[in-house]
Amino acid sequence: MAARWALVTGLLLLLPLLPSTSSSSSSSMMFKLDGNVYPAGHFYVTMNIADPPKPYFLSVDTGSDLTWLECAASTGACERCNKGPHPHYQPGPPSYKLVPCTDPLCDTLHEDLGTTKYCTEPFQCDYTLTYADGSSIGALMTDKFSLPNDHPDLAIGCGYDQGVNAGKVTTVDGILGLGPSSVSLVSQLKNHKIIAENVIGHCLSTKGGGYLFFGEESVPSSDVTWVPMAARTPGKPYPYSPGHATLQLDAKTIGAEPMEVVLDSGSAYTYLPELLYSQLVSALKVSLSKSSVEEVHDPALPLCWKGNNGPFKSLDDLKKEFKSTLSLNFVNGITITIPPENYLITTEQGNACLGILATADTDLYLIGAISMQDQLVIYDNETGRLGWAQSMCDRMPKTKNMTASRN
């Protein structure tokens, strides 16, 4: 059941979402990232939202269009929520406005989700987001974002019901949706003329943290491998795909037919269809048969190994025992290599665990954050292309429009 909002009444609910008349357009802005694949499970940015501004940790998610926060509705409580690092977002006057169900942004949101819009509450755009591990029910609204050079009112989701899996302790307060649709944060920034181009880049470090940028100014002028962005299927998740590829381990093909590759920075791990996952695990075990590692149970992930020379303490320790390299070979001739440090983690017990998991999806490779580490990944929504370049992601490029995360 949709929560009803009683904090704002009258003509305020009828105000349309108009583009900003701000003339302070900048070509780029950059943010420091925190977090890691393990144990945090997220790379996240701090966004200051509402008036007065409050900090929230948002998972950097190129697999989603909508930016949303776990949210206390007008009752003052979140119906079924998780325990995040900050108190739940609770919108209140004067900075927030509900997005009416009749607003074009509500139509766009439901088109992206592949769902049918029902205007049960005409002054409120309700939505349901579905994820592999649960769902989020919420209402679309606008609130103030405190950015380096501007303070625009942007559309954001108030997720007041996180479904049956609620109650967990999480490292983030919500999701920073970086998809290409008009409801996504970066599309709104361009619409408000705060950035000139809808270009996104992220660099996730194997050491933890990294950086995120919006706009074209921070795109390197050379040493970037570019591929066309595959067309997005309406109503399908995962908006960013470089096309179809085959998977190889040490130059030996795993599986036969090329499958679609999708890039999802909001997923900590990489996912393969169940049959392909089983084939990869078998091939990986064969490649390790002459090594000194031994398979062991670890609660972190399903498949783990311990070393006979003591616990794995760093990625350098992993490289001494794990030599096999994965690769994605695209039909256009481009190859992405995935070294051991981009498919393994080291756990608190000092074990090495496979950061590739099985999924019920039968027709795609989902490349998660683990396999994008130490790569600058660029999503150019202006020209419809994706790029990547090997990079030291623990070193932030210098820019005048930079904001650092803080608690």
Short mmCIF file of C-alpha atoms in Angstrom, two decimals:
data_model
loop_
_atom_site.label_atom_id
_atom_site.label_comp_id
_atom_site.label_asym_id
_atom_site.label_seq_id
_atom_site.Cartn_x
_atom_site.Cartn_y
_atom_site.Cartn_z
CA MET A 1 0.00 0.00 0.00
CA ALA A 2 1.30 3.45 -0.88
CA ALA A 3 2.16 5.76 1.96
CA ARG A 4 0.23 9.01 1.90
CA TRP A 5 2.08 12.28 2.34
CA ALA A 6 0.51 14.87 4.60
CA LEU A 7 3.39 17.26 5.18
CA VAL A 8 2.78 19.43 2.11
CA THR A 9 -0.57 20.70 0.97
CA GLY A 10 -2.18 23.10 -1.47
CA LEU A 11 -0.56 24.61 -4.54
CA LEU A 12 2.94 23.40 -3.62
CA LEU A 13 2.01 19.94 -4.90
CA LEU A 14 0.99 21.34 -8.27
CA LEU A 15 4.27 23.03 -9.11
CA PRO A 16 5.77 21.53 -12.29
CA LEU A 17 9.37 20.35 -12.55
CA LEU A 18 10.99 23.04 -14.68
CA PRO A 19 14.56 23.16 -15.97
CA SER A 20 16.82 25.39 -13.95
CA THR A 21 17.66 28.81 -15.31
CA SER A 22 21.10 28.62 -13.69
CA SER A 23 23.86 29.92 -15.94
CA SER A 24 26.69 28.44 -13.87
CA SER A 25 27.14 25.46 -16.21
CA SER A 26 30.43 23.66 -15.62
CA SER A 27 31.93 21.00 -17.81
CA SER A 28 32.69 18.53 -15.03
CA MET A 29 32.44 17.78 -11.32
CA MET A 30 34.28 15.12 -9.37
CA PHE A 31 33.55 13.21 -6.17
CA LYS A 32 35.72 11.12 -3.89
CA LEU A 33 34.48 7.56 -3.35
CA ASP A 34 34.67 5.40 -0.25
CA GLY A 35 33.91 1.73 0.31
CA ASN A 36 35.13 -1.50 -1.27
CA VAL A 37 33.94 -4.81 -2.69
CA TYR A 38 34.59 -6.63 0.60
CA PRO A 39 33.54 -6.27 3.33
CA ALA A 40 31.54 -3.07 2.61
CA GLY A 41 29.87 -4.46 -0.52
CA HIS A 42 29.54 -0.98 -2.05
CA PHE A 43 31.56 1.86 -3.49
CA TYR A 44 29.73 4.94 -2.35
CA VAL A 45 29.68 8.72 -2.58
CA THR A 46 28.52 11.19 0.06
CA MET A 47 25.68 13.42 -1.12
CA ASN A 48 24.34 16.28 0.99
CA ILE A 49 20.57 16.44 0.53
CA ALA A 50 17.68 18.56 1.87
CA ASP A 51 17.71 22.00 3.51
CA PRO A 52 19.49 22.21 5.85
CA PRO A 53 21.73 19.62 4.10
CA LYS A 54 22.32 16.22 5.65
CA PRO A 55 24.95 13.71 4.46
CA TYR A 56 23.95 10.34 2.98
CA PHE A 57 26.07 7.50 1.59
CA LEU A 58 24.80 6.48 -1.87
CA SER A 59 25.97 3.34 -3.65
CA VAL A 60 27.34 4.23 -7.11
CA ASP A 61 25.02 2.24 -9.35
CA THR A 62 25.20 2.27 -13.15
CA GLY A 63 22.62 -0.53 -13.17
CA SER A 64 19.86 1.82 -11.93
CA ASP A 65 18.28 5.01 -13.23
CA LEU A 66 16.64 6.31 -10.07
CA THR A 67 18.51 7.87 -7.14
CA TRP A 68 16.72 6.99 -3.92
CA LEU A 69 17.12 6.90 -0.15
CA GLU A 70 15.67 4.68 2.53
CA CYS A 71 13.09 7.07 3.85
CA ALA A 72 10.78 7.79 6.75
CA ALA A 73 7.38 8.69 5.30
CA SER A 74 4.88 11.16 6.74
CA THR A 75 4.31 8.84 9.69
CA GLY A 76 7.89 9.58 10.78
CA ALA A 77 9.05 5.99 10.40
CA CYS A 78 10.23 3.70 7.63
CA GLU A 79 7.72 0.84 7.29
CA ARG A 80 10.30 -1.85 6.53
CA CYS A 81 13.82 -0.48 6.28
CA ASN A 82 17.42 -1.39 6.95
CA LYS A 83 19.76 0.24 9.43
CA GLY A 84 22.11 2.49 7.45
CA PRO A 85 25.01 4.68 8.53
CA HIS A 86 22.77 7.76 8.97
CA PRO A 87 19.23 8.36 10.22
CA HIS A 88 16.64 7.64 7.54
CA TYR A 89 15.95 10.48 5.14
CA GLN A 90 12.80 12.29 6.24
CA PRO A 91 11.64 14.93 3.75
CA GLY A 92 10.07 18.03 5.14
CA PRO A 93 9.26 21.60 4.20
CA PRO A 94 10.41 23.84 2.75
CA SER A 95 12.82 21.99 0.46
CA TYR A 96 10.89 18.95 -0.77
CA LYS A 97 7.97 18.61 -3.19
CA LEU A 98 6.14 15.47 -4.24
CA VAL A 99 6.26 14.68 -7.96
CA PRO A 100 2.65 14.36 -9.20
CA CYS A 101 1.60 11.13 -10.87
CA THR A 102 0.83 13.15 -14.01
CA ASP A 103 4.36 14.55 -14.30
CA PRO A 104 6.41 13.37 -17.35
CA LEU A 105 9.18 12.20 -15.01
CA CYS A 106 6.74 9.72 -13.49
CA ASP A 107 6.00 8.38 -16.99
CA THR A 108 9.72 8.08 -17.71
CA LEU A 109 10.39 6.26 -14.47
CA HIS A 110 7.74 3.65 -15.16
CA GLU A 111 8.91 3.24 -18.76
CA ASP A 112 12.42 2.52 -17.49
CA LEU A 113 11.07 0.03 -14.96
CA GLY A 114 8.79 -1.64 -17.50
CA THR A 115 5.85 -1.12 -15.14
CA THR A 116 2.38 0.35 -15.52
CA LYS A 117 1.66 3.64 -13.82
CA TYR A 118 -1.38 3.70 -11.53
CA CYS A 119 -2.43 7.10 -10.23
CA THR A 120 -4.10 5.93 -7.04
CA GLU A 121 -2.76 9.08 -5.38
CA PRO A 122 -2.84 11.82 -8.09
CA PHE A 123 -0.42 14.07 -6.21
CA GLN A 124 2.11 11.28 -5.78
CA CYS A 125 4.21 9.20 -8.20
CA ASP A 126 4.46 5.73 -6.65
CA TYR A 127 6.95 3.11 -7.86
CA THR A 128 8.29 -0.35 -7.04
CA LEU A 129 11.92 -1.23 -7.74
CA THR A 130 12.81 -4.91 -8.04
CA TYR A 131 16.30 -6.24 -7.33
CA ALA A 132 17.81 -9.70 -7.28
CA ASP A 133 17.75 -9.69 -3.47
CA GLY A 134 14.54 -7.80 -2.79
CA SER A 135 12.47 -4.74 -3.65
CA SER A 136 11.90 -1.13 -2.68
CA ILE A 137 8.55 0.68 -2.71
CA GLY A 138 8.59 4.44 -2.69
CA ALA A 139 7.35 7.79 -3.97
CA LEU A 140 9.14 10.22 -6.30
CA MET A 141 9.84 13.74 -5.04
CA THR A 142 12.30 16.58 -5.43
CA ASP A 143 14.70 17.91 -2.83
CA LYS A 144 17.74 20.12 -2.68
CA PHE A 145 21.21 18.69 -3.47
CA SER A 146 24.27 20.58 -2.24
CA LEU A 147 26.81 20.22 -5.07
CA PRO A 148 30.19 21.97 -5.46
CA ASN A 149 28.88 24.96 -7.41
CA ASP A 150 25.10 24.72 -7.21
CA HIS A 151 22.14 23.68 -5.06
CA PRO A 152 19.53 22.35 -7.49
CA ASP A 153 16.21 20.70 -6.71
CA LEU A 154 16.46 17.20 -8.18
CA ALA A 155 14.09 14.24 -8.37
CA ILE A 156 14.81 11.54 -5.80
CA GLY A 157 12.98 8.46 -4.61
CA CYS A 158 11.76 8.11 -1.03
CA GLY A 159 11.95 4.36 -0.44
CA TYR A 160 9.72 3.77 2.56
CA ASP A 161 9.28 -0.03 2.28
CA GLN A 162 12.22 -2.35 1.57
CA GLY A 163 10.20 -5.56 1.50
CA VAL A 164 10.65 -8.87 3.26
CA ASN A 165 14.45 -8.63 3.39
CA ALA A 166 14.46 -5.44 5.45
CA GLY A 167 16.17 -5.23 8.83
CA LYS A 168 19.77 -5.64 7.74
CA VAL A 169 22.65 -3.39 8.76
CA THR A 170 23.96 -1.73 5.58
CA THR A 171 26.93 0.45 4.70
CA VAL A 172 24.87 2.83 2.54
CA ASP A 173 21.70 4.92 2.89
CA GLY A 174 20.51 4.46 -0.67
CA ILE A 175 21.35 4.31 -4.37
CA LEU A 176 22.90 6.86 -6.74
CA GLY A 177 21.21 5.95 -10.03
CA LEU A 178 23.55 6.66 -12.94
CA GLY A 179 21.56 5.24 -15.84
CA PRO A 180 20.90 7.28 -19.00
CA SER A 181 17.19 8.03 -18.60
CA SER A 182 15.81 11.50 -17.93
CA VAL A 183 14.99 10.60 -14.31
CA SER A 184 18.63 9.77 -13.50
CA LEU A 185 20.69 12.25 -11.52
CA VAL A 186 23.19 13.13 -14.26
CA SER A 187 20.46 13.62 -16.86
CA GLN A 188 18.79 16.06 -14.48
CA LEU A 189 22.08 17.91 -13.92
CA LYS A 190 22.40 18.42 -17.67
CA ASN A 191 18.76 19.50 -17.92
CA HIS A 192 19.43 22.09 -15.21
CA LYS A 193 22.52 23.25 -17.19
CA ILE A 194 24.80 22.41 -14.27
CA ILE A 195 26.94 20.17 -16.45
CA ALA A 196 27.29 20.50 -20.21
CA GLU A 197 27.46 16.83 -21.25
CA ASN A 198 25.85 13.64 -19.91
CA VAL A 199 29.09 11.75 -19.38
CA ILE A 200 29.86 9.61 -16.32
CA GLY A 201 33.14 8.05 -15.23
CA HIS A 202 34.13 5.97 -12.24
CA CYS A 203 37.43 4.56 -11.06
CA LEU A 204 37.16 1.92 -8.32
CA SER A 205 40.36 1.03 -6.50
CA THR A 206 41.39 -2.45 -5.35
CA LYS A 207 42.70 -0.61 -2.27
CA GLY A 208 39.21 0.75 -1.56
CA GLY A 209 37.70 4.08 -2.52
CA GLY A 210 38.28 5.80 -5.82
CA TYR A 211 36.53 8.63 -7.64
CA LEU A 212 33.47 9.48 -9.70
CA PHE A 213 32.97 12.29 -12.21
CA PHE A 214 30.14 13.85 -14.19
CA GLY A 215 30.82 15.75 -17.43
CA GLU A 216 33.28 15.50 -20.30
CA GLU A 217 36.18 17.53 -18.92
CA SER A 218 37.70 14.61 -16.98
CA VAL A 219 37.67 12.14 -19.89
CA PRO A 220 41.27 11.29 -20.93
CA SER A 221 42.24 12.39 -24.41
CA SER A 222 44.08 9.13 -25.16
CA ASP A 223 44.61 5.50 -24.07
CA VAL A 224 40.88 4.79 -23.78
CA THR A 225 39.33 1.75 -25.48
CA TRP A 226 35.92 2.77 -26.85
CA VAL A 227 33.02 0.57 -27.98
CA PRO A 228 29.49 1.51 -29.07
CA MET A 229 26.82 1.28 -26.39
CA ALA A 230 24.38 -1.52 -27.22
CA ALA A 231 20.75 -0.43 -27.53
CA ARG A 232 18.77 -0.75 -24.31
CA THR A 233 15.78 -3.08 -24.37
CA PRO A 234 12.72 -1.17 -23.09
CA GLY A 235 11.69 -2.24 -19.62
CA LYS A 236 14.94 -4.13 -19.04
CA PRO A 237 17.34 -3.33 -16.21
CA TYR A 238 21.06 -2.81 -16.77
CA PRO A 239 21.12 0.11 -19.21
CA TYR A 240 24.83 -0.10 -20.11
CA SER A 241 26.11 -2.87 -22.37
CA PRO A 242 29.21 -2.99 -24.61
CA GLY A 243 27.65 -5.83 -26.62
CA HIS A 244 28.08 -9.60 -26.80
CA ALA A 245 31.21 -11.53 -25.82
CA THR A 246 32.52 -15.00 -25.05
CA LEU A 247 34.25 -15.86 -21.79
CA GLN A 248 37.71 -17.41 -21.67
CA LEU A 249 39.98 -18.70 -18.92
CA ASP A 250 43.65 -18.72 -19.95
CA ALA A 251 42.60 -18.41 -23.61
CA LYS A 252 40.27 -21.44 -23.40
CA THR A 253 36.63 -20.67 -24.14
CA ILE A 254 34.06 -21.28 -21.39
CA GLY A 255 30.67 -21.92 -22.96
CA ALA A 256 29.98 -21.68 -26.66
CA GLU A 257 27.67 -18.82 -27.62
CA PRO A 258 28.44 -15.11 -27.08
CA MET A 259 26.23 -13.49 -24.45
CA GLU A 260 25.34 -9.90 -23.69
CA VAL A 261 27.68 -8.16 -21.24
CA VAL A 262 26.20 -5.57 -18.87
CA LEU A 263 28.08 -3.19 -16.56
CA ASP A 264 26.63 -2.79 -13.07
CA SER A 265 28.80 -0.89 -10.59
CA GLY A 266 26.09 -1.28 -7.94
CA SER A 267 26.72 -5.03 -7.81
CA ALA A 268 29.77 -5.88 -5.71
CA TYR A 269 30.37 -9.17 -7.55
CA THR A 270 30.27 -10.45 -11.10
CA TYR A 271 27.49 -12.87 -12.08
CA LEU A 272 27.32 -15.62 -14.71
CA PRO A 273 24.46 -17.91 -15.77
CA GLU A 274 24.42 -21.04 -13.60
CA LEU A 275 25.66 -23.46 -16.26
CA LEU A 276 28.47 -21.15 -17.33
CA TYR A 277 29.39 -20.55 -13.68
CA SER A 278 29.70 -24.31 -13.10
CA GLN A 279 31.89 -24.66 -16.19
CA LEU A 280 34.11 -21.80 -15.03
CA VAL A 281 34.49 -23.26 -11.52
CA SER A 282 35.49 -26.64 -12.97
CA ALA A 283 38.07 -25.04 -15.26
CA LEU A 284 39.41 -22.88 -12.43
CA LYS A 285 39.81 -25.91 -10.15
CA VAL A 286 41.77 -27.70 -12.86
CA SER A 287 44.06 -24.67 -13.21
CA LEU A 288 44.68 -24.77 -9.44
CA SER A 289 45.28 -28.53 -9.21
CA LYS A 290 49.06 -28.09 -9.10
CA SER A 291 49.06 -25.09 -6.76
CA SER A 292 49.46 -25.18 -3.00
CA VAL A 293 45.99 -23.78 -2.22
CA GLU A 294 43.29 -25.90 -0.60
CA GLU A 295 39.54 -25.44 -0.86
CA VAL A 296 38.01 -24.33 2.44
CA HIS A 297 34.67 -23.18 3.84
CA ASP A 298 34.34 -19.45 4.46
CA PRO A 299 31.06 -17.65 5.26
CA ALA A 300 31.98 -14.76 2.95
CA LEU A 301 31.38 -16.53 -0.37
CA PRO A 302 30.54 -20.02 -1.71
CA LEU A 303 33.99 -20.96 -3.11
CA CYS A 304 37.14 -20.18 -1.14
CA TRP A 305 40.70 -21.39 -0.74
CA LYS A 306 43.35 -21.19 1.95
CA GLY A 307 47.06 -21.00 1.30
CA ASN A 308 49.51 -23.49 2.77
CA ASN A 309 51.99 -20.68 3.38
CA GLY A 310 49.71 -18.76 5.73
CA PRO A 311 46.73 -16.44 5.29
CA PHE A 312 46.34 -14.21 2.25
CA LYS A 313 46.87 -10.67 3.48
CA SER A 314 46.93 -8.72 0.23
CA LEU A 315 46.39 -8.89 -3.49
CA ASP A 316 50.12 -9.44 -3.91
CA ASP A 317 49.76 -12.65 -1.90
CA LEU A 318 46.94 -13.75 -4.22
CA LYS A 319 49.03 -13.22 -7.33
CA LYS A 320 51.64 -15.68 -6.06
CA GLU A 321 49.13 -18.55 -6.05
CA PHE A 322 46.48 -17.58 -8.60
CA LYS A 323 47.81 -17.12 -12.13
CA SER A 324 44.78 -17.65 -14.36
CA THR A 325 43.36 -14.69 -16.26
CA LEU A 326 39.79 -14.35 -17.44
CA SER A 327 38.91 -12.47 -20.58
CA LEU A 328 35.80 -11.25 -22.35
CA ASN A 329 36.24 -11.41 -26.11
CA PHE A 330 33.70 -9.21 -27.86
CA VAL A 331 32.32 -9.92 -31.30
CA ASN A 332 33.81 -6.62 -32.51
CA GLY A 333 37.33 -7.85 -31.70
CA ILE A 334 37.80 -5.94 -28.42
CA THR A 335 39.05 -7.90 -25.39
CA ILE A 336 38.67 -7.09 -21.69
CA THR A 337 41.06 -8.97 -19.42
CA ILE A 338 40.14 -9.79 -15.83
CA PRO A 339 43.22 -10.70 -13.73
CA PRO A 340 42.94 -12.65 -10.43
CA GLU A 341 42.74 -9.47 -8.35
CA ASN A 342 39.56 -8.58 -10.30
CA TYR A 343 37.75 -11.84 -9.56
CA LEU A 344 39.05 -12.76 -6.08
CA ILE A 345 38.73 -11.21 -2.63
CA THR A 346 40.67 -11.82 0.57
CA THR A 347 38.46 -12.40 3.60
CA GLU A 348 38.77 -11.63 7.29
CA GLN A 349 39.88 -15.25 7.78
CA GLY A 350 42.74 -14.76 5.33
CA ASN A 351 41.19 -16.91 2.62
CA ALA A 352 40.86 -16.20 -1.08
CA CYS A 353 37.28 -16.38 -2.38
CA LEU A 354 35.86 -16.32 -5.89
CA GLY A 355 33.99 -13.03 -6.41
CA ILE A 356 32.00 -14.48 -9.31
CA LEU A 357 28.59 -15.94 -8.51
CA ALA A 358 25.80 -17.78 -10.31
CA THR A 359 22.57 -16.09 -11.38
CA ALA A 360 19.26 -17.39 -12.70
CA ASP A 361 19.59 -15.06 -15.70
CA THR A 362 20.49 -17.31 -18.61
CA ASP A 363 21.51 -14.84 -21.28
CA LEU A 364 23.97 -12.28 -19.89
CA TYR A 365 27.27 -11.68 -18.12
CA LEU A 366 26.85 -9.13 -15.32
CA ILE A 367 30.16 -7.38 -14.69
CA GLY A 368 30.14 -6.04 -11.15
CA ALA A 369 32.42 -3.67 -9.28
CA ILE A 370 35.01 -6.35 -8.49
CA SER A 371 35.84 -6.78 -12.17
CA MET A 372 35.93 -3.03 -12.87
CA GLN A 373 38.55 -2.21 -10.25
CA ASP A 374 41.61 -0.21 -11.31
CA GLN A 375 39.88 0.66 -14.57
CA LEU A 376 38.53 4.07 -15.46
CA VAL A 377 35.11 3.18 -16.90
CA ILE A 378 33.35 5.90 -18.92
CA TYR A 379 29.69 6.06 -19.93
CA ASP A 380 29.29 8.65 -22.70
CA ASN A 381 25.56 9.15 -23.10
CA GLU A 382 26.09 11.96 -25.60
CA THR A 383 27.78 9.85 -28.27
CA GLY A 384 26.44 6.45 -27.17
CA ARG A 385 29.75 4.79 -26.34
CA LEU A 386 31.49 3.09 -23.43
CA GLY A 387 35.18 3.37 -22.65
CA TRP A 388 37.72 1.95 -20.26
CA ALA A 389 41.37 2.51 -19.49
CA GLN A 390 43.68 0.89 -16.97
CA SER A 391 44.21 3.37 -14.16
CA MET A 392 45.51 3.87 -10.62
CA CYS A 393 42.13 4.59 -9.07
CA ASP A 394 43.50 5.51 -5.64
CA ARG A 395 44.86 8.73 -7.16
CA MET A 396 42.26 11.41 -7.85
CA PRO A 397 42.80 13.71 -10.82
CA LYS A 398 42.91 17.37 -9.93
CA THR A 399 39.80 19.40 -10.69
CA LYS A 400 38.37 22.64 -9.35
CA ASN A 401 34.90 21.14 -8.96
CA MET A 402 35.63 18.35 -6.47
CA THR A 403 33.83 17.25 -3.33
CA ALA A 404 35.13 14.79 -0.76
CA SER A 405 33.07 12.28 1.17
CA ARG A 406 32.66 12.88 4.86
CA ASN A 407 30.53 11.48 7.66
#
